Amino acid sequence: MVDVSSSVVVVTMVDVSSSVVVGKLVVIESLIVVAGARQTPPGTMVERGRLALFQI
């Protein structure tokens, strides 16, 4: 019983941390898109932002 409950806790911790990371990436990408819309065509800036996020 102890092993089962501890594994469930680990899974929930991973889910929480991954969702936080995804949330941060979405915020960063939206900021990149907003900043890029003022400087360059949106399409190219979005592609650059996504490439930068995947490289991190």
Backbone as XML, in Angstrom:
<?xml version="1.0"?>
<chain id="A" units="angstrom">
  <residue number="1" name="MET">
    <atom name="N" x="0.840" y="-1.207" z="0.000"/>
    <atom name="CA" x="0.000" y="0.000" z="0.000"/>
    <atom name="C" x="0.871" y="1.250" z="0.000"/>
  </residue>
  <residue number="2" name="VAL">
    <atom name="N" x="1.944" y="1.216" z="0.748"/>
    <atom name="CA" x="2.810" y="2.396" z="0.800"/>
    <atom name="C" x="3.424" y="2.657" z="-0.575"/>
  </residue>
  <residue number="3" name="ASP">
    <atom name="N" x="3.858" y="1.597" z="-1.256"/>
    <atom name="CA" x="4.486" y="1.766" z="-2.562"/>
    <atom name="C" x="3.501" y="2.379" z="-3.556"/>
  </residue>
  <residue number="4" name="VAL">
    <atom name="N" x="2.258" y="1.917" z="-3.529"/>
    <atom name="CA" x="1.269" y="2.436" z="-4.474"/>
    <atom name="C" x="1.029" y="3.918" z="-4.231"/>
  </residue>
  <residue number="5" name="SER">
    <atom name="N" x="0.843" y="4.304" z="-2.983"/>
    <atom name="CA" x="0.538" y="5.705" z="-2.687"/>
    <atom name="C" x="1.725" y="6.600" z="-3.051"/>
  </residue>
  <residue number="6" name="SER">
    <atom name="N" x="2.944" y="6.146" z="-2.776"/>
    <atom name="CA" x="4.112" y="6.970" z="-3.088"/>
    <atom name="C" x="4.257" y="7.147" z="-4.597"/>
  </residue>
  <residue number="7" name="SER">
    <atom name="N" x="3.961" y="6.110" z="-5.377"/>
    <atom name="CA" x="4.064" y="6.231" z="-6.828"/>
    <atom name="C" x="3.022" y="7.223" z="-7.347"/>
  </residue>
  <residue number="8" name="VAL">
    <atom name="N" x="1.831" y="7.216" z="-6.733"/>
    <atom name="CA" x="0.800" y="8.172" z="-7.145"/>
    <atom name="C" x="1.266" y="9.589" z="-6.869"/>
  </residue>
  <residue number="9" name="VAL">
    <atom name="N" x="1.903" y="9.803" z="-5.730"/>
    <atom name="CA" x="2.400" y="11.135" z="-5.391"/>
    <atom name="C" x="3.439" y="11.588" z="-6.421"/>
  </residue>
  <residue number="10" name="VAL">
    <atom name="N" x="4.323" y="10.678" z="-6.814"/>
    <atom name="CA" x="5.356" y="11.024" z="-7.802"/>
    <atom name="C" x="4.701" y="11.432" z="-9.130"/>
  </residue>
  <residue number="11" name="VAL">
    <atom name="N" x="3.678" y="10.685" z="-9.536"/>
    <atom name="CA" x="3.014" y="10.990" z="-10.806"/>
    <atom name="C" x="2.372" y="12.369" z="-10.747"/>
  </residue>
  <residue number="12" name="THR">
    <atom name="N" x="1.697" y="12.678" z="-9.633"/>
    <atom name="CA" x="1.042" y="13.977" z="-9.528"/>
    <atom name="C" x="2.088" y="15.093" z="-9.532"/>
  </residue>
  <residue number="13" name="MET">
    <atom name="N" x="3.223" y="14.888" z="-8.881"/>
    <atom name="CA" x="4.276" y="15.896" z="-8.876"/>
    <atom name="C" x="4.781" y="16.153" z="-10.290"/>
  </residue>
  <residue number="14" name="VAL">
    <atom name="N" x="4.973" y="15.090" z="-11.065"/>
    <atom name="CA" x="5.445" y="15.247" z="-12.443"/>
    <atom name="C" x="4.412" y="16.015" z="-13.267"/>
  </residue>
  <residue number="15" name="ASP">
    <atom name="N" x="3.136" y="15.693" z="-13.080"/>
    <atom name="CA" x="2.090" y="16.379" z="-13.837"/>
    <atom name="C" x="2.089" y="17.869" z="-13.512"/>
  </residue>
  <residue number="16" name="VAL">
    <atom name="N" x="2.210" y="18.193" z="-12.238"/>
    <atom name="CA" x="2.181" y="19.602" z="-11.838"/>
    <atom name="C" x="3.372" y="20.339" z="-12.443"/>
  </residue>
  <residue number="17" name="SER">
    <atom name="N" x="4.574" y="19.757" z="-12.323"/>
    <atom name="CA" x="5.763" y="20.445" z="-12.819"/>
    <atom name="C" x="5.705" y="20.592" z="-14.339"/>
  </residue>
  <residue number="18" name="SER">
    <atom name="N" x="5.237" y="19.566" z="-15.044"/>
    <atom name="CA" x="5.180" y="19.653" z="-16.503"/>
    <atom name="C" x="4.162" y="20.700" z="-16.935"/>
  </residue>
  <residue number="19" name="SER">
    <atom name="N" x="3.040" y="20.783" z="-16.234"/>
    <atom name="CA" x="2.034" y="21.785" z="-16.596"/>
    <atom name="C" x="2.578" y="23.185" z="-16.352"/>
  </residue>
  <residue number="20" name="VAL">
    <atom name="N" x="3.364" y="23.366" z="-15.292"/>
    <atom name="CA" x="3.957" y="24.679" z="-15.026"/>
    <atom name="C" x="4.927" y="25.049" z="-16.147"/>
  </residue>
  <residue number="21" name="VAL">
    <atom name="N" x="5.738" y="24.078" z="-16.576"/>
    <atom name="CA" x="6.694" y="24.343" z="-17.657"/>
    <atom name="C" x="5.953" y="24.714" z="-18.939"/>
  </residue>
  <residue number="22" name="VAL">
    <atom name="N" x="4.890" y="23.965" z="-19.248"/>
    <atom name="CA" x="4.120" y="24.263" z="-20.456"/>
    <atom name="C" x="3.521" y="25.656" z="-20.362"/>
  </residue>
  <residue number="23" name="GLY">
    <atom name="N" x="3.008" y="26.015" z="-19.184"/>
    <atom name="CA" x="2.434" y="27.349" z="-18.999"/>
    <atom name="C" x="3.465" y="28.436" z="-19.231"/>
  </residue>
  <residue number="24" name="LYS">
    <atom name="N" x="4.668" y="28.235" z="-18.710"/>
    <atom name="CA" x="5.726" y="29.224" z="-18.907"/>
    <atom name="C" x="6.086" y="29.342" z="-20.386"/>
  </residue>
  <residue number="25" name="LEU">
    <atom name="N" x="6.167" y="28.211" z="-21.084"/>
    <atom name="CA" x="6.505" y="28.241" z="-22.507"/>
    <atom name="C" x="5.429" y="28.987" z="-23.294"/>
  </residue>
  <residue number="26" name="VAL">
    <atom name="N" x="4.157" y="28.767" z="-22.932"/>
    <atom name="CA" x="3.077" y="29.458" z="-23.637"/>
    <atom name="C" x="3.182" y="30.960" z="-23.412"/>
  </residue>
  <residue number="27" name="VAL">
    <atom name="N" x="3.470" y="31.366" z="-22.177"/>
    <atom name="CA" x="3.609" y="32.798" z="-21.877"/>
    <atom name="C" x="4.783" y="33.380" z="-22.652"/>
  </residue>
  <residue number="28" name="ILE">
    <atom name="N" x="5.918" y="32.657" z="-22.657"/>
    <atom name="CA" x="7.108" y="33.150" z="-23.362"/>
    <atom name="C" x="6.821" y="33.261" z="-24.852"/>
  </residue>
  <residue number="29" name="GLU">
    <atom name="N" x="6.165" y="32.261" z="-25.417"/>
    <atom name="CA" x="5.887" y="32.281" z="-26.846"/>
    <atom name="C" x="4.947" y="33.432" z="-27.193"/>
  </residue>
  <residue number="30" name="SER">
    <atom name="N" x="3.946" y="33.667" z="-26.345"/>
    <atom name="CA" x="3.017" y="34.763" z="-26.618"/>
    <atom name="C" x="3.755" y="36.098" z="-26.555"/>
  </residue>
  <residue number="31" name="LEU">
    <atom name="N" x="4.689" y="36.244" z="-25.612"/>
    <atom name="CA" x="5.464" y="37.486" z="-25.526"/>
    <atom name="C" x="6.327" y="37.648" z="-26.775"/>
  </residue>
  <residue number="32" name="ILE">
    <atom name="N" x="6.920" y="36.550" z="-27.247"/>
    <atom name="CA" x="7.756" y="36.620" z="-28.453"/>
    <atom name="C" x="6.896" y="37.032" z="-29.649"/>
  </residue>
  <residue number="33" name="VAL">
    <atom name="N" x="5.694" y="36.469" z="-29.733"/>
    <atom name="CA" x="4.821" y="36.796" z="-30.858"/>
    <atom name="C" x="4.428" y="38.266" z="-30.809"/>
  </residue>
  <residue number="34" name="VAL">
    <atom name="N" x="4.110" y="38.766" z="-29.610"/>
    <atom name="CA" x="3.714" y="40.167" z="-29.478"/>
    <atom name="C" x="4.881" y="41.087" z="-29.844"/>
  </residue>
  <residue number="35" name="ALA">
    <atom name="N" x="6.073" y="40.746" z="-29.353"/>
    <atom name="CA" x="7.241" y="41.572" z="-29.657"/>
    <atom name="C" x="7.590" y="41.492" z="-31.141"/>
  </residue>
  <residue number="36" name="GLY">
    <atom name="N" x="7.442" y="40.295" z="-31.724"/>
    <atom name="CA" x="7.788" y="40.125" z="-33.130"/>
    <atom name="C" x="6.805" y="40.818" z="-34.049"/>
  </residue>
  <residue number="37" name="ALA">
    <atom name="N" x="5.545" y="40.922" z="-33.638"/>
    <atom name="CA" x="4.538" y="41.538" z="-34.499"/>
    <atom name="C" x="4.870" y="43.009" z="-34.741"/>
  </residue>
  <residue number="38" name="ARG">
    <atom name="N" x="5.579" y="43.626" z="-33.811"/>
    <atom name="CA" x="5.913" y="45.046" z="-33.965"/>
    <atom name="C" x="7.119" y="45.245" z="-34.884"/>
  </residue>
  <residue number="39" name="GLN">
    <atom name="N" x="7.956" y="44.204" z="-35.027"/>
    <atom name="CA" x="9.214" y="44.368" z="-35.749"/>
    <atom name="C" x="9.179" y="43.693" z="-37.122"/>
  </residue>
  <residue number="40" name="THR">
    <atom name="N" x="8.807" y="42.422" z="-37.150"/>
    <atom name="CA" x="8.910" y="41.641" z="-38.379"/>
    <atom name="C" x="7.562" y="41.000" z="-38.686"/>
  </residue>
  <residue number="41" name="PRO">
    <atom name="N" x="7.392" y="40.435" z="-39.869"/>
    <atom name="CA" x="6.167" y="39.698" z="-40.174"/>
    <atom name="C" x="5.909" y="38.613" z="-39.124"/>
  </residue>
  <residue number="42" name="PRO">
    <atom name="N" x="4.659" y="38.438" z="-38.704"/>
    <atom name="CA" x="4.354" y="37.519" z="-37.604"/>
    <atom name="C" x="4.812" y="36.089" z="-37.878"/>
  </residue>
  <residue number="43" name="GLY">
    <atom name="N" x="4.641" y="35.600" z="-39.096"/>
    <atom name="CA" x="4.944" y="34.200" z="-39.369"/>
    <atom name="C" x="6.388" y="33.855" z="-39.071"/>
  </residue>
  <residue number="44" name="THR">
    <atom name="N" x="7.312" y="34.697" z="-39.556"/>
    <atom name="CA" x="8.727" y="34.378" z="-39.358"/>
    <atom name="C" x="9.092" y="34.481" z="-37.887"/>
  </residue>
  <residue number="45" name="MET">
    <atom name="N" x="8.525" y="35.446" z="-37.182"/>
    <atom name="CA" x="8.881" y="35.605" z="-35.770"/>
    <atom name="C" x="8.352" y="34.435" z="-34.954"/>
  </residue>
  <residue number="46" name="VAL">
    <atom name="N" x="7.165" y="33.964" z="-35.280"/>
    <atom name="CA" x="6.613" y="32.818" z="-34.551"/>
    <atom name="C" x="7.500" y="31.599" z="-34.766"/>
  </residue>
  <residue number="47" name="GLU">
    <atom name="N" x="7.938" y="31.385" z="-36.002"/>
    <atom name="CA" x="8.806" y="30.235" z="-36.271"/>
    <atom name="C" x="10.119" y="30.356" z="-35.506"/>
  </residue>
  <residue number="48" name="ARG">
    <atom name="N" x="10.699" y="31.562" z="-35.496"/>
    <atom name="CA" x="11.950" y="31.754" z="-34.752"/>
    <atom name="C" x="11.733" y="31.509" z="-33.269"/>
  </residue>
  <residue number="49" name="GLY">
    <atom name="N" x="10.606" y="32.004" z="-32.735"/>
    <atom name="CA" x="10.332" y="31.812" z="-31.318"/>
    <atom name="C" x="10.187" y="30.346" z="-30.964"/>
  </residue>
  <residue number="50" name="ARG">
    <atom name="N" x="9.482" y="29.598" z="-31.812"/>
    <atom name="CA" x="9.302" y="28.177" z="-31.535"/>
    <atom name="C" x="10.627" y="27.441" z="-31.615"/>
  </residue>
  <residue number="51" name="LEU">
    <atom name="N" x="11.467" y="27.787" z="-32.582"/>
    <atom name="CA" x="12.771" y="27.137" z="-32.674"/>
    <atom name="C" x="13.597" y="27.441" z="-31.431"/>
  </residue>
  <residue number="52" name="ALA">
    <atom name="N" x="13.546" y="28.688" z="-30.963"/>
    <atom name="CA" x="14.314" y="29.056" z="-29.772"/>
    <atom name="C" x="13.806" y="28.299" z="-28.556"/>
  </residue>
  <residue number="53" name="LEU">
    <atom name="N" x="12.487" y="28.150" z="-28.437"/>
    <atom name="CA" x="11.932" y="27.443" z="-27.280"/>
    <atom name="C" x="12.337" y="25.976" z="-27.304"/>
  </residue>
  <residue number="54" name="PHE">
    <atom name="N" x="12.339" y="25.355" z="-28.494"/>
    <atom name="CA" x="12.692" y="23.935" z="-28.567"/>
    <atom name="C" x="14.183" y="23.740" z="-28.281"/>
  </residue>
  <residue number="55" name="GLN">
    <atom name="N" x="15.010" y="24.736" z="-28.581"/>
    <atom name="CA" x="16.440" y="24.584" z="-28.343"/>
    <atom name="C" x="16.782" y="24.695" z="-26.864"/>
  </residue>
  <residue number="56" name="ILE">
    <atom name="N" x="15.973" y="25.380" z="-26.073"/>
    <atom name="CA" x="16.289" y="25.613" z="-24.656"/>
    <atom name="C" x="16.288" y="24.296" z="-23.891"/>
  </residue>
</chain>
